[in-house]
Structures are given as structure tokens and as C-alpha cells.
Tab-separated table of C-alpha atoms in Angstrom:
chain	number	residue	atom	x	y	z
H	1	MET	CA	44.029	-50.323	55.221
H	2	ILE	CA	47.385	-51.531	53.904
H	3	THR	CA	50.595	-49.832	55.071
H	4	GLU	CA	54.304	-49.926	54.389
H	5	VAL	CA	57.129	-47.894	55.916
H	6	LEU	CA	60.051	-46.685	53.797
H	7	ASP	CA	63.432	-45.893	55.328
H	8	VAL	CA	64.891	-42.895	53.475
H	9	ASP	CA	68.409	-41.453	53.690
H	10	THR	CA	68.476	-37.677	53.104
H	11	SER	CA	72.167	-37.131	53.874
H	12	ARG	CA	72.994	-36.389	50.208
H	13	ARG	CA	69.734	-34.854	48.962
H	14	ARG	CA	67.257	-32.362	50.419
H	15	ILE	CA	64.563	-33.544	47.981
H	16	VAL	CA	64.093	-37.304	47.578
H	17	ASP	CA	61.785	-38.601	44.836
H	18	LEU	CA	59.412	-41.202	46.290
H	19	THR	CA	57.296	-41.677	43.155
H	20	SER	CA	58.623	-45.079	42.100
H	21	ALA	CA	58.229	-46.455	45.643
H	22	VAL	CA	54.637	-45.163	45.760
H	23	GLU	CA	53.906	-46.651	42.312
H	24	GLU	CA	55.328	-50.010	43.420
H	25	PHE	CA	53.296	-49.912	46.645
H	26	CYS	CA	50.081	-49.126	44.732
H	27	GLY	CA	50.778	-51.578	41.890
H	28	SER	CA	48.715	-54.462	43.245
H	29	GLN	CA	45.945	-52.328	44.741
H	30	PRO	CA	42.456	-51.640	43.380
H	31	ASP	CA	40.945	-48.164	43.143
H	32	GLY	CA	41.335	-46.079	46.287
H	33	LEU	CA	43.557	-43.514	47.967
H	34	CYS	CA	47.248	-43.591	48.814
H	35	ASN	CA	48.460	-41.398	51.647
H	36	VAL	CA	52.163	-40.577	51.944
H	37	PHE	CA	53.049	-39.339	55.447
H	38	VAL	CA	56.349	-38.396	57.071
H	39	PRO	CA	56.076	-38.666	60.893
H	40	HIS	CA	58.802	-36.128	61.627
H	41	ALA	CA	58.552	-32.574	62.992
H	42	THR	CA	61.129	-31.261	60.513
H	43	ALA	CA	60.205	-32.740	57.116
H	44	GLY	CA	57.360	-32.664	54.619
H	45	VAL	CA	55.969	-34.272	51.485
H	46	ALA	CA	55.151	-32.423	48.259
H	47	ILE	CA	54.008	-33.069	44.709
H	48	ILE	CA	56.284	-31.210	42.287
H	49	GLU	CA	58.076	-31.570	38.972
H	50	THR	CA	61.576	-33.000	39.419
H	51	GLY	CA	64.621	-33.178	37.209
H	52	ALA	CA	64.043	-29.873	35.420
H	53	GLY	CA	65.360	-27.654	38.206
H	54	SER	CA	62.086	-27.333	40.127
H	55	ASP	CA	63.403	-29.445	42.994
H	56	ASP	CA	66.462	-27.185	43.364
H	57	ASP	CA	64.200	-24.127	43.035
H	58	LEU	CA	62.036	-25.442	45.883
H	59	VAL	CA	65.058	-25.927	48.154
H	60	ASP	CA	66.404	-22.452	47.274
H	61	THR	CA	63.004	-20.857	47.921
H	62	LEU	CA	62.545	-22.620	51.256
H	63	GLU	CA	66.052	-21.649	52.360
H	64	ARG	CA	65.279	-17.994	51.502
H	65	LEU	CA	61.966	-18.162	53.381
H	66	LEU	CA	63.521	-20.023	56.323
H	67	PRO	CA	67.047	-18.672	56.810
H	68	ARG	CA	69.334	-20.717	59.025
H	69	ASP	CA	70.251	-18.138	61.624
H	70	GLY	CA	69.605	-17.283	65.257
H	71	ARG	CA	66.123	-15.750	64.905
H	72	TYR	CA	64.222	-18.854	66.052
H	73	ARG	CA	63.003	-19.537	69.588
H	74	HIS	CA	63.435	-23.270	68.961
H	75	ALA	CA	67.208	-23.224	69.306
H	76	HIS	CA	68.647	-26.713	69.905
H	77	GLY	CA	70.657	-28.577	67.286
H	78	SER	CA	72.682	-27.065	64.479
H	79	PRO	CA	72.583	-23.298	63.844
H	80	GLY	CA	69.209	-22.286	62.443
H	81	HIS	CA	67.597	-25.631	63.315
H	82	GLY	CA	64.448	-23.733	64.338
H	83	ALA	CA	63.799	-23.224	60.616
H	84	ASP	CA	63.515	-26.999	60.219
H	85	HIS	CA	60.618	-27.012	62.695
H	86	VAL	CA	58.781	-24.326	60.706
H	87	LEU	CA	59.098	-26.256	57.415
H	88	PRO	CA	56.028	-28.517	57.979
H	89	GLY	CA	53.905	-25.355	58.214
H	90	LEU	CA	54.848	-24.669	54.575
H	91	VAL	CA	55.335	-28.196	53.217
H	92	SER	CA	52.683	-30.532	54.592
H	93	PRO	CA	53.773	-33.731	56.335
H	94	SER	CA	51.430	-35.685	54.032
H	95	VAL	CA	49.794	-35.894	50.616
H	96	THR	CA	46.951	-38.119	49.442
H	97	VAL	CA	46.755	-39.302	45.834
H	98	PRO	CA	43.882	-41.120	44.124
H	99	VAL	CA	44.733	-44.572	42.729
H	100	CYS	CA	42.994	-46.200	39.767
H	101	ASP	CA	43.787	-49.745	38.594
H	102	GLY	CA	46.918	-49.802	40.762
H	103	ARG	CA	48.320	-46.515	39.436
H	104	PRO	CA	48.643	-43.265	41.386
H	105	LEU	CA	46.827	-40.627	39.321
H	106	LEU	CA	49.653	-38.113	39.027
H	107	GLY	CA	49.920	-35.569	36.249
H	108	THR	CA	52.519	-35.928	33.495
H	109	TRP	CA	55.229	-33.948	35.298
H	110	GLN	CA	54.193	-34.616	38.909
H	111	SER	CA	56.390	-36.515	41.347
H	112	ILE	CA	55.888	-37.240	45.042
H	113	VAL	CA	58.909	-36.049	47.016
H	114	LEU	CA	60.200	-35.970	50.570
H	115	VAL	CA	61.420	-32.492	51.524
H	116	ASP	CA	64.036	-32.458	54.289
H	117	LEU	CA	66.234	-29.426	54.970
H	118	ASN	CA	67.236	-30.728	58.432
H	119	ARG	CA	70.961	-31.437	58.555
H	120	ASP	CA	70.759	-33.044	62.012
H	121	ASN	CA	68.739	-36.174	61.112
H	122	PRO	CA	69.402	-37.848	57.740
H	123	ARG	CA	67.292	-40.972	58.460
H	124	ARG	CA	63.583	-40.587	57.703
H	125	SER	CA	60.592	-42.880	57.832
H	126	VAL	CA	57.853	-42.422	55.268
H	127	ARG	CA	54.557	-44.237	55.832
H	128	LEU	CA	52.557	-45.294	52.775
H	129	SER	CA	48.916	-46.168	53.470
H	130	PHE	CA	46.354	-47.439	50.993
H	131	VAL	CA	42.621	-47.205	51.592
H	132	PRO	CA	40.425	-49.044	49.054
H	133	GLY	CA	37.700	-46.916	47.472
């Protein structure tokens, strides 16, 4: 297995497109699987369309589903931080994508993104792992 860890700053964006980094990581690999994993209790990884408003729609939807208020038992950090700990139940902490001839097999409009609504921790690690097929 081959791995690489990305350091991602989410202080300015709630959705960060990782697609080009994943493509670069997979570029010299044969056929196999690429796993993208975020080892944080308050972030996730998704495959969505970006740039056409879908990324903003995802953030808006998650913020409606997970309001930042005092309803959460997990209550440390900024107000509503408990919502951040529920996020990985809705947006998985990992995705796995097939790779063929060094290219992740994503659909035309698909991008791999980091989803991070947590305002308390803007530094994220993302682990890319490649397993030959």
C-alpha cells in the first residue's frame, strides 16, 4: 500500500476540492483502489459536483440538518459544536475510488471533496492510500 498525507486549511472554505491532489497521487499508479480518509471526528469526505452551486447547496443543507445551537449533549468548543461531531454520521470520513491506468474513475461532474463545518479546527489531515488491484 502506498500512502500520502495532505495538510488542508479549511479556514476559508467549508468544502475543499481534493480531486486534483487525488489525481496527482494516483498518476503513477497501476490499476487499483484509492481511499481518501479524513482522521477527524468532525469532518467527512464526499463525491459531489462542484462549481455549479452544489457545494454551497451541500453546506446549506448540512447546516439546516445540523443547526448550531444548544441542543447537543457534546457541548465543548464554539456554540453548536456538537453538530460538528454528528457530521461524520451523514458525510462519511472516507471514500474509495477505483483507479485505472493512473486515473481515478470519477464521473464527468464528480469531484472528491473534504467537508468541514467545524469552525474550531481549520487544519485537517487527509490520508490518501493506494492499493494495487
